Amino acid sequence: MTAIQIADRAGVRELTLNRPEVHNAFDDALIAELTAAVQTAASDPAVRAVVLTGAGASFSAGADLNWMRGMASASEQENRDDSLRLAELMRTLQFCPKPTIARVNGAAYGGGVGLVACCDIAIGADTAKFGLTEVKLGLVPAVISPYVLHAIGLRQARKLFLTGEVFDAHEAQRIGLLHRVVAAEALDDAVAFTLKLLAKAGPEAQREAKQLALRMAGHEEDGAERIDHDNAALIARLRVSTEGQEGLSAFLDKRAPAWVGGG
């Protein structure tokens, strides 16, 4: 089983995160496969739009448990390299020249929220839950922060980065992470409707329109890569810090970290 399933239909490239047994959590293989799949779709003239979704009950639960164990024991340089690979995935999706749709079929946490934020259009099931819960581990959502901040704005990002609270699909729509919320059984119809709208537009105009919007917002690829290096260094430093080590250890041991009295 590969980490990503790829399907084509009528000019649409559907990329499905395919680790349902771990709620489509990220590991090295998923990150590498998804980055390559988005790059391939971006350069394929037969692809008019990309749909990103998850297999099973969840969209993506963020970091895989075994991946987190690796983070906890890795050096700062290894953590930086690891973070740069995730940053490349987010940047590749953000600047993909084709229209991208997040079909949010279930829960999205951490990096899963980052994937939703990087897509041009996000449609979610009303049962989906979301969270940027990194602070509970003594960490921060560094790599995904530029994309989340562009999606929901500074005010909402400050609140969610600091509290780590979990919120529902309607709140995700209210703050701008989702464009539309529908019943789970209506999700495919909602995505199909949006794809029909996209199919009526000129592909060259769409590519230019996307670049225009990003450029006018001051978000260009060269600058994003520089920011990614700074954020990778930040998360690497926090992962090997005393607090980060305690947070990761507490999570892996299924106990409360010391700062809430459980250590």
PDB file of C-alpha atoms in Angstrom:
ATOM      1  CA  MET A   1       0.000   0.000   0.000  1.00  0.00           C
ATOM      2  CA  THR A   2       1.355   3.392  -0.959  1.00  0.00           C
ATOM      3  CA  ALA A   3       0.827   6.439   1.213  1.00  0.00           C
ATOM      4  CA  ILE A   4      -0.960   8.308  -1.600  1.00  0.00           C
ATOM      5  CA  GLN A   5      -3.620   7.023  -3.981  1.00  0.00           C
ATOM      6  CA  ILE A   6      -3.818   8.832  -7.328  1.00  0.00           C
ATOM      7  CA  ALA A   7      -6.871   8.815  -9.582  1.00  0.00           C
ATOM      8  CA  ASP A   8      -7.671  10.769 -12.756  1.00  0.00           C
ATOM      9  CA  ARG A   9     -11.093  11.596 -14.127  1.00  0.00           C
ATOM     10  CA  ALA A  10     -12.052  14.238 -16.681  1.00  0.00           C
ATOM     11  CA  GLY A  11      -8.999  16.402 -16.100  1.00  0.00           C
ATOM     12  CA  VAL A  12      -9.169  16.133 -12.300  1.00  0.00           C
ATOM     13  CA  ARG A  13      -6.255  14.584 -10.388  1.00  0.00           C
ATOM     14  CA  GLU A  14      -7.492  13.245  -7.051  1.00  0.00           C
ATOM     15  CA  LEU A  15      -4.799  12.673  -4.424  1.00  0.00           C
ATOM     16  CA  THR A  16      -5.955  10.628  -1.442  1.00  0.00           C
ATOM     17  CA  LEU A  17      -3.912  10.359   1.735  1.00  0.00           C
ATOM     18  CA  ASN A  18      -3.966   6.600   2.162  1.00  0.00           C
ATOM     19  CA  ARG A  19      -3.022   5.702   5.725  1.00  0.00           C
ATOM     20  CA  PRO A  20      -6.520   5.319   7.212  1.00  0.00           C
ATOM     21  CA  GLU A  21      -5.290   3.010   9.977  1.00  0.00           C
ATOM     22  CA  VAL A  22      -3.409   5.999  11.504  1.00  0.00           C
ATOM     23  CA  HIS A  23      -5.891   8.665  10.395  1.00  0.00           C
ATOM     24  CA  ASN A  24      -3.633   9.637   7.449  1.00  0.00           C
ATOM     25  CA  ALA A  25      -0.909  10.886   9.743  1.00  0.00           C
ATOM     26  CA  PHE A  26       2.308  12.175   8.211  1.00  0.00           C
ATOM     27  CA  ASP A  27       5.470  10.126   7.991  1.00  0.00           C
ATOM     28  CA  ASP A  28       8.488  10.449   5.702  1.00  0.00           C
ATOM     29  CA  ALA A  29       6.915   8.293   2.989  1.00  0.00           C
ATOM     30  CA  LEU A  30       3.640  10.218   2.891  1.00  0.00           C
ATOM     31  CA  ILE A  31       5.438  13.567   2.767  1.00  0.00           C
ATOM     32  CA  ALA A  32       7.717  12.428  -0.065  1.00  0.00           C
ATOM     33  CA  GLU A  33       4.924  10.799  -2.073  1.00  0.00           C
ATOM     34  CA  LEU A  34       2.533  13.705  -1.718  1.00  0.00           C
ATOM     35  CA  THR A  35       5.197  16.260  -2.647  1.00  0.00           C
ATOM     36  CA  ALA A  36       6.048  14.267  -5.777  1.00  0.00           C
ATOM     37  CA  ALA A  37       2.369  13.777  -6.647  1.00  0.00           C
ATOM     38  CA  VAL A  38       1.622  17.512  -6.447  1.00  0.00           C
ATOM     39  CA  GLN A  39       4.722  18.326  -8.506  1.00  0.00           C
ATOM     40  CA  THR A  40       3.673  15.815 -11.161  1.00  0.00           C
ATOM     41  CA  ALA A  41       0.135  17.193 -11.301  1.00  0.00           C
ATOM     42  CA  ALA A  42       1.501  20.725 -11.592  1.00  0.00           C
ATOM     43  CA  SER A  43       3.475  19.844 -14.718  1.00  0.00           C
ATOM     44  CA  ASP A  44       0.864  17.616 -16.388  1.00  0.00           C
ATOM     45  CA  PRO A  45      -1.029  19.542 -19.085  1.00  0.00           C
ATOM     46  CA  ALA A  46      -3.913  17.061 -18.887  1.00  0.00           C
ATOM     47  CA  VAL A  47      -4.621  18.032 -15.281  1.00  0.00           C
ATOM     48  CA  ARG A  48      -6.989  20.966 -14.887  1.00  0.00           C
ATOM     49  CA  ALA A  49      -7.544  20.725 -11.119  1.00  0.00           C
ATOM     50  CA  VAL A  50      -6.272  18.822  -8.079  1.00  0.00           C
ATOM     51  CA  VAL A  51      -8.456  17.447  -5.281  1.00  0.00           C
ATOM     52  CA  LEU A  52      -6.801  16.469  -1.999  1.00  0.00           C
ATOM     53  CA  THR A  53      -8.659  14.234   0.454  1.00  0.00           C
ATOM     54  CA  GLY A  54      -8.192  11.458   2.990  1.00  0.00           C
ATOM     55  CA  ALA A  55      -9.080   7.772   3.035  1.00  0.00           C
ATOM     56  CA  GLY A  56     -11.294   6.535   5.846  1.00  0.00           C
ATOM     57  CA  ALA A  57     -12.714   8.670   8.621  1.00  0.00           C
ATOM     58  CA  SER A  58     -10.070  11.419   8.785  1.00  0.00           C
ATOM     59  CA  PHE A  59      -8.461  13.980   6.508  1.00  0.00           C
ATOM     60  CA  SER A  60      -5.112  13.988   8.337  1.00  0.00           C
ATOM     61  CA  ALA A  61      -4.205  13.725  12.009  1.00  0.00           C
ATOM     62  CA  GLY A  62      -0.878  15.510  11.553  1.00  0.00           C
ATOM     63  CA  ALA A  63       2.345  13.833  12.696  1.00  0.00           C
ATOM     64  CA  ASP A  64       2.519  10.050  12.886  1.00  0.00           C
ATOM     65  CA  LEU A  65       3.306   8.569  16.329  1.00  0.00           C
ATOM     66  CA  ASN A  66       6.434   6.752  15.132  1.00  0.00           C
ATOM     67  CA  TRP A  67       7.540   9.893  13.304  1.00  0.00           C
ATOM     68  CA  MET A  68       7.170  11.814  16.568  1.00  0.00           C
ATOM     69  CA  ARG A  69       9.320   9.235  18.353  1.00  0.00           C
ATOM     70  CA  GLY A  70      11.978   9.898  15.744  1.00  0.00           C
ATOM     71  CA  MET A  71      11.667  13.644  16.315  1.00  0.00           C
ATOM     72  CA  ALA A  72      12.154  13.204  20.051  1.00  0.00           C
ATOM     73  CA  SER A  73      15.423  11.279  19.670  1.00  0.00           C
ATOM     74  CA  ALA A  74      16.854  13.061  16.609  1.00  0.00           C
ATOM     75  CA  SER A  75      19.496  15.777  16.639  1.00  0.00           C
ATOM     76  CA  GLU A  76      18.671  19.415  16.013  1.00  0.00           C
ATOM     77  CA  GLN A  77      20.124  19.160  12.484  1.00  0.00           C
ATOM     78  CA  GLU A  78      18.099  16.030  11.738  1.00  0.00           C
ATOM     79  CA  ASN A  79      14.976  17.784  13.003  1.00  0.00           C
ATOM     80  CA  ARG A  80      15.748  20.774  10.790  1.00  0.00           C
ATOM     81  CA  ASP A  81      16.144  18.552   7.715  1.00  0.00           C
ATOM     82  CA  ASP A  82      12.931  16.729   8.592  1.00  0.00           C
ATOM     83  CA  SER A  83      11.050  20.023   8.925  1.00  0.00           C
ATOM     84  CA  LEU A  84      12.383  21.272   5.605  1.00  0.00           C
ATOM     85  CA  ARG A  85      10.878  18.254   3.846  1.00  0.00           C
ATOM     86  CA  LEU A  86       7.472  19.067   5.327  1.00  0.00           C
ATOM     87  CA  ALA A  87       7.981  22.725   4.417  1.00  0.00           C
ATOM     88  CA  GLU A  88       8.692  21.753   0.807  1.00  0.00           C
ATOM     89  CA  LEU A  89       5.403  19.831   0.701  1.00  0.00           C
ATOM     90  CA  MET A  90       3.399  22.798   1.981  1.00  0.00           C
ATOM     91  CA  ARG A  91       5.166  25.226  -0.358  1.00  0.00           C
ATOM     92  CA  THR A  92       4.657  22.908  -3.347  1.00  0.00           C
ATOM     93  CA  LEU A  93       0.935  22.693  -2.644  1.00  0.00           C
ATOM     94  CA  GLN A  94       0.570  26.418  -1.950  1.00  0.00           C
ATOM     95  CA  PHE A  95       2.208  27.437  -5.229  1.00  0.00           C
ATOM     96  CA  CYS A  96       0.838  24.642  -7.429  1.00  0.00           C
ATOM     97  CA  PRO A  97      -0.223  26.425 -10.643  1.00  0.00           C
ATOM     98  CA  LYS A  98      -3.396  24.332 -10.948  1.00  0.00           C
ATOM     99  CA  PRO A  99      -6.529  25.021  -8.889  1.00  0.00           C
ATOM    100  CA  THR A 100      -6.499  22.906  -5.730  1.00  0.00           C
ATOM    101  CA  ILE A 101      -9.451  21.762  -3.632  1.00  0.00           C
ATOM    102  CA  ALA A 102      -9.240  20.324  -0.129  1.00  0.00           C
ATOM    103  CA  ARG A 103     -12.044  17.779   0.261  1.00  0.00           C
ATOM    104  CA  VAL A 104     -12.019  17.672   4.060  1.00  0.00           C
ATOM    105  CA  ASN A 105     -13.800  14.419   4.837  1.00  0.00           C
ATOM    106  CA  GLY A 106     -12.893  14.312   8.535  1.00  0.00           C
ATOM    107  CA  ALA A 107     -10.570  15.506  11.259  1.00  0.00           C
ATOM    108  CA  ALA A 108      -7.539  17.664  10.406  1.00  0.00           C
ATOM    109  CA  TYR A 109      -4.910  18.448  13.017  1.00  0.00           C
ATOM    110  CA  GLY A 110      -1.525  20.142  12.898  1.00  0.00           C
ATOM    111  CA  GLY A 111      -0.015  19.564   9.481  1.00  0.00           C
ATOM    112  CA  GLY A 112      -3.431  18.446   8.235  1.00  0.00           C
ATOM    113  CA  VAL A 113      -4.684  21.978   8.881  1.00  0.00           C
ATOM    114  CA  GLY A 114      -1.656  23.197   6.935  1.00  0.00           C
ATOM    115  CA  LEU A 115      -2.693  21.157   3.901  1.00  0.00           C
ATOM    116  CA  VAL A 116      -6.216  22.613   4.044  1.00  0.00           C
ATOM    117  CA  ALA A 117      -4.812  26.152   4.306  1.00  0.00           C
ATOM    118  CA  CYS A 118      -2.526  25.620   1.300  1.00  0.00           C
ATOM    119  CA  CYS A 119      -5.392  24.672  -1.019  1.00  0.00           C
ATOM    120  CA  ASP A 120      -7.199  27.340  -3.048  1.00  0.00           C
ATOM    121  CA  ILE A 121     -10.650  26.067  -2.074  1.00  0.00           C
ATOM    122  CA  ALA A 122     -11.573  24.099   1.041  1.00  0.00           C
ATOM    123  CA  ILE A 123     -14.859  22.238   1.416  1.00  0.00           C
ATOM    124  CA  GLY A 124     -15.496  20.295   4.605  1.00  0.00           C
ATOM    125  CA  ALA A 125     -17.938  17.813   6.050  1.00  0.00           C
ATOM    126  CA  ASP A 126     -19.893  19.203   8.982  1.00  0.00           C
ATOM    127  CA  THR A 127     -18.509  16.390  11.147  1.00  0.00           C
ATOM    128  CA  ALA A 128     -14.866  17.468  10.678  1.00  0.00           C
ATOM    129  CA  LYS A 129     -12.788  18.697  13.630  1.00  0.00           C
ATOM    130  CA  PHE A 130      -9.680  20.869  13.509  1.00  0.00           C
ATOM    131  CA  GLY A 131      -6.841  21.779  15.830  1.00  0.00           C
ATOM    132  CA  LEU A 132      -3.427  23.402  16.001  1.00  0.00           C
ATOM    133  CA  THR A 133      -2.444  21.573  19.161  1.00  0.00           C
ATOM    134  CA  GLU A 134       1.358  21.867  19.020  1.00  0.00           C
ATOM    135  CA  VAL A 135       1.638  24.070  22.134  1.00  0.00           C
ATOM    136  CA  LYS A 136       0.302  21.178  24.210  1.00  0.00           C
ATOM    137  CA  LEU A 137       3.544  19.392  23.329  1.00  0.00           C
ATOM    138  CA  GLY A 138       5.744  22.390  24.058  1.00  0.00           C
ATOM    139  CA  LEU A 139       6.047  23.081  20.314  1.00  0.00           C
ATOM    140  CA  VAL A 140       4.648  25.536  17.753  1.00  0.00           C
ATOM    141  CA  PRO A 141       3.048  25.109  14.287  1.00  0.00           C
ATOM    142  CA  ALA A 142       6.128  26.670  12.705  1.00  0.00           C
ATOM    143  CA  VAL A 143       6.269  25.128   9.225  1.00  0.00           C
ATOM    144  CA  ILE A 144       2.564  25.567   8.487  1.00  0.00           C
ATOM    145  CA  SER A 145       2.271  28.992  10.125  1.00  0.00           C
ATOM    146  CA  PRO A 146       2.607  31.199   6.989  1.00  0.00           C
ATOM    147  CA  TYR A 147      -0.150  29.296   5.203  1.00  0.00           C
ATOM    148  CA  VAL A 148      -2.509  29.076   8.162  1.00  0.00           C
ATOM    149  CA  LEU A 149      -2.008  32.765   8.896  1.00  0.00           C
ATOM    150  CA  HIS A 150      -2.831  33.696   5.300  1.00  0.00           C
ATOM    151  CA  ALA A 151      -5.978  31.556   5.497  1.00  0.00           C
ATOM    152  CA  ILE A 152      -7.427  32.700   8.825  1.00  0.00           C
ATOM    153  CA  GLY A 153      -5.670  35.975   9.607  1.00  0.00           C
ATOM    154  CA  LEU A 154      -3.399  37.094  12.408  1.00  0.00           C
ATOM    155  CA  ARG A 155      -6.062  37.547  15.092  1.00  0.00           C
ATOM    156  CA  GLN A 156      -7.469  34.036  14.793  1.00  0.00           C
ATOM    157  CA  ALA A 157      -4.006  32.500  14.383  1.00  0.00           C
ATOM    158  CA  ARG A 158      -2.766  34.074  17.604  1.00  0.00           C
ATOM    159  CA  LYS A 159      -5.686  32.611  19.525  1.00  0.00           C
ATOM    160  CA  LEU A 160      -5.419  29.109  18.057  1.00  0.00           C
ATOM    161  CA  PHE A 161      -1.617  28.933  18.175  1.00  0.00           C
ATOM    162  CA  LEU A 162      -1.705  29.855  21.873  1.00  0.00           C
ATOM    163  CA  THR A 163      -4.646  27.749  23.089  1.00  0.00           C
ATOM    164  CA  GLY A 164      -4.320  24.642  20.933  1.00  0.00           C
ATOM    165  CA  GLU A 165      -8.099  24.302  21.128  1.00  0.00           C
ATOM    166  CA  VAL A 166     -10.067  21.955  18.907  1.00  0.00           C
ATOM    167  CA  PHE A 167     -12.841  23.527  16.823  1.00  0.00           C
ATOM    168  CA  ASP A 168     -15.579  22.301  14.523  1.00  0.00           C
ATOM    169  CA  ALA A 169     -16.258  22.752  10.824  1.00  0.00           C
ATOM    170  CA  HIS A 170     -18.609  25.698  11.243  1.00  0.00           C
ATOM    171  CA  GLU A 171     -16.000  27.576  13.264  1.00  0.00           C
ATOM    172  CA  ALA A 172     -13.429  26.660  10.590  1.00  0.00           C
ATOM    173  CA  GLN A 173     -15.708  28.273   8.017  1.00  0.00           C
ATOM    174  CA  ARG A 174     -16.303  31.335  10.168  1.00  0.00           C
ATOM    175  CA  ILE A 175     -12.582  32.057  10.524  1.00  0.00           C
ATOM    176  CA  GLY A 176     -11.798  31.365   6.863  1.00  0.00           C
ATOM    177  CA  LEU A 177     -10.131  27.951   6.947  1.00  0.00           C
ATOM    178  CA  LEU A 178     -13.065  26.374   5.094  1.00  0.00           C
ATOM    179  CA  HIS A 179     -15.030  28.053   2.321  1.00  0.00           C
ATOM    180  CA  ARG A 180     -18.035  25.771   2.582  1.00  0.00           C
ATOM    181  CA  VAL A 181     -19.444  23.244   5.057  1.00  0.00           C
ATOM    182  CA  VAL A 182     -21.869  20.528   3.980  1.00  0.00           C
ATOM    183  CA  ALA A 183     -23.300  17.317   5.371  1.00  0.00           C
ATOM    184  CA  ALA A 184     -20.874  14.429   4.946  1.00  0.00           C
ATOM    185  CA  GLU A 185     -23.140  12.754   2.398  1.00  0.00           C
ATOM    186  CA  ALA A 186     -23.200  15.949   0.302  1.00  0.00           C
ATOM    187  CA  LEU A 187     -19.420  16.404   0.203  1.00  0.00           C
ATOM    188  CA  ASP A 188     -18.870  14.809  -3.201  1.00  0.00           C
ATOM    189  CA  ASP A 189     -21.659  16.860  -4.780  1.00  0.00           C
ATOM    190  CA  ALA A 190     -20.212  20.075  -3.342  1.00  0.00           C
ATOM    191  CA  VAL A 191     -16.761  19.277  -4.718  1.00  0.00           C
ATOM    192  CA  ALA A 192     -18.246  18.326  -8.094  1.00  0.00           C
ATOM    193  CA  PHE A 193     -20.114  21.647  -8.254  1.00  0.00           C
ATOM    194  CA  THR A 194     -16.900  23.568  -7.607  1.00  0.00           C
ATOM    195  CA  LEU A 195     -15.031  21.527 -10.222  1.00  0.00           C
ATOM    196  CA  LYS A 196     -17.702  22.429 -12.771  1.00  0.00           C
ATOM    197  CA  LEU A 197     -17.126  26.110 -12.034  1.00  0.00           C
ATOM    198  CA  LEU A 198     -13.377  25.675 -12.404  1.00  0.00           C
ATOM    199  CA  ALA A 199     -13.789  23.808 -15.712  1.00  0.00           C
ATOM    200  CA  LYS A 200     -15.504  26.847 -17.257  1.00  0.00           C
ATOM    201  CA  ALA A 201     -12.471  29.098 -16.720  1.00  0.00           C
ATOM    202  CA  GLY A 202      -9.396  29.403 -18.921  1.00  0.00           C
ATOM    203  CA  PRO A 203      -6.466  27.437 -17.474  1.00  0.00           C
ATOM    204  CA  GLU A 204      -3.938  30.161 -18.338  1.00  0.00           C
ATOM    205  CA  ALA A 205      -6.142  32.785 -16.709  1.00  0.00           C
ATOM    206  CA  GLN A 206      -6.539  30.601 -13.627  1.00  0.00           C
ATOM    207  CA  ARG A 207      -2.797  30.202 -13.276  1.00  0.00           C
ATOM    208  CA  GLU A 208      -2.271  33.952 -13.598  1.00  0.00           C
ATOM    209  CA  ALA A 209      -5.185  34.682 -11.240  1.00  0.00           C
ATOM    210  CA  LYS A 210      -3.695  32.465  -8.564  1.00  0.00           C
ATOM    211  CA  GLN A 211      -0.268  34.065  -8.918  1.00  0.00           C
ATOM    212  CA  LEU A 212      -1.876  37.500  -8.864  1.00  0.00           C
ATOM    213  CA  ALA A 213      -3.727  36.828  -5.616  1.00  0.00           C
ATOM    214  CA  LEU A 214      -0.629  35.457  -3.910  1.00  0.00           C
ATOM    215  CA  ARG A 215       1.569  38.266  -5.207  1.00  0.00           C
ATOM    216  CA  MET A 216      -0.851  40.976  -4.098  1.00  0.00           C
ATOM    217  CA  ALA A 217      -0.904  39.389  -0.642  1.00  0.00           C
ATOM    218  CA  GLY A 218       2.895  39.512  -0.556  1.00  0.00           C
ATOM    219  CA  HIS A 219       3.253  35.736  -0.620  1.00  0.00           C
ATOM    220  CA  GLU A 220       5.724  34.678  -3.303  1.00  0.00           C
ATOM    221  CA  GLU A 221       7.619  31.422  -3.601  1.00  0.00           C
ATOM    222  CA  ASP A 222      11.152  32.743  -3.185  1.00  0.00           C
ATOM    223  CA  GLY A 223      10.227  34.565  -0.007  1.00  0.00           C
ATOM    224  CA  ALA A 224       8.283  31.552   1.260  1.00  0.00           C
ATOM    225  CA  GLU A 225      11.352  29.334   0.904  1.00  0.00           C
ATOM    226  CA  ARG A 226      13.427  31.729   2.997  1.00  0.00           C
ATOM    227  CA  ILE A 227      10.731  31.793   5.683  1.00  0.00           C
ATOM    228  CA  ASP A 228      10.572  27.988   5.615  1.00  0.00           C
ATOM    229  CA  HIS A 229      14.265  27.747   6.480  1.00  0.00           C
ATOM    230  CA  ASP A 230      13.793  30.075   9.455  1.00  0.00           C
ATOM    231  CA  ASN A 231      10.735  28.161  10.665  1.00  0.00           C
ATOM    232  CA  ALA A 232      12.453  24.782  10.241  1.00  0.00           C
ATOM    233  CA  ALA A 233      15.288  26.048  12.426  1.00  0.00           C
ATOM    234  CA  LEU A 234      12.745  27.224  15.029  1.00  0.00           C
ATOM    235  CA  ILE A 235      10.866  23.942  15.289  1.00  0.00           C
ATOM    236  CA  ALA A 236      14.135  21.979  15.347  1.00  0.00           C
ATOM    237  CA  ARG A 237      15.356  24.087  18.264  1.00  0.00           C
ATOM    238  CA  LEU A 238      12.090  23.624  20.164  1.00  0.00           C
ATOM    239  CA  ARG A 239      11.977  19.862  19.601  1.00  0.00           C
ATOM    240  CA  VAL A 240      15.376  19.370  21.264  1.00  0.00           C
ATOM    241  CA  SER A 241      14.696  21.903  24.047  1.00  0.00           C
ATOM    242  CA  THR A 242      13.914  20.770  27.588  1.00  0.00           C
ATOM    243  CA  GLU A 243      10.259  21.741  27.244  1.00  0.00           C
ATOM    244  CA  GLY A 244       9.893  20.180  23.814  1.00  0.00           C
ATOM    245  CA  GLN A 245      11.461  16.929  24.999  1.00  0.00           C
ATOM    246  CA  GLU A 246       9.136  16.858  27.999  1.00  0.00           C
ATOM    247  CA  GLY A 247       6.110  17.566  25.821  1.00  0.00           C
ATOM    248  CA  LEU A 248       6.940  14.862  23.296  1.00  0.00           C
ATOM    249  CA  SER A 249       7.816  12.355  26.033  1.00  0.00           C
ATOM    250  CA  ALA A 250       4.565  13.073  27.857  1.00  0.00           C
ATOM    251  CA  PHE A 251       2.567  12.605  24.671  1.00  0.00           C
ATOM    252  CA  LEU A 252       4.284   9.324  23.833  1.00  0.00           C
ATOM    253  CA  ASP A 253       3.889   8.128  27.444  1.00  0.00           C
ATOM    254  CA  LYS A 254       0.202   9.173  27.453  1.00  0.00           C
ATOM    255  CA  ARG A 255       0.581  11.410  30.487  1.00  0.00           C
ATOM    256  CA  ALA A 256       0.228  15.113  31.191  1.00  0.00           C
ATOM    257  CA  PRO A 257       3.407  17.171  30.733  1.00  0.00           C
ATOM    258  CA  ALA A 258       5.140  18.625  33.792  1.00  0.00           C
ATOM    259  CA  TRP A 259       3.805  22.137  33.238  1.00  0.00           C
ATOM    260  CA  VAL A 260       0.232  21.004  33.928  1.00  0.00           C
ATOM    261  CA  GLY A 261       1.215  19.078  37.018  1.00  0.00           C
ATOM    262  CA  GLY A 262       1.274  15.631  35.505  1.00  0.00           C
ATOM    263  CA  GLY A 263       5.039  15.136  35.187  1.00  0.00           C
TER     264      GLY A 263
END
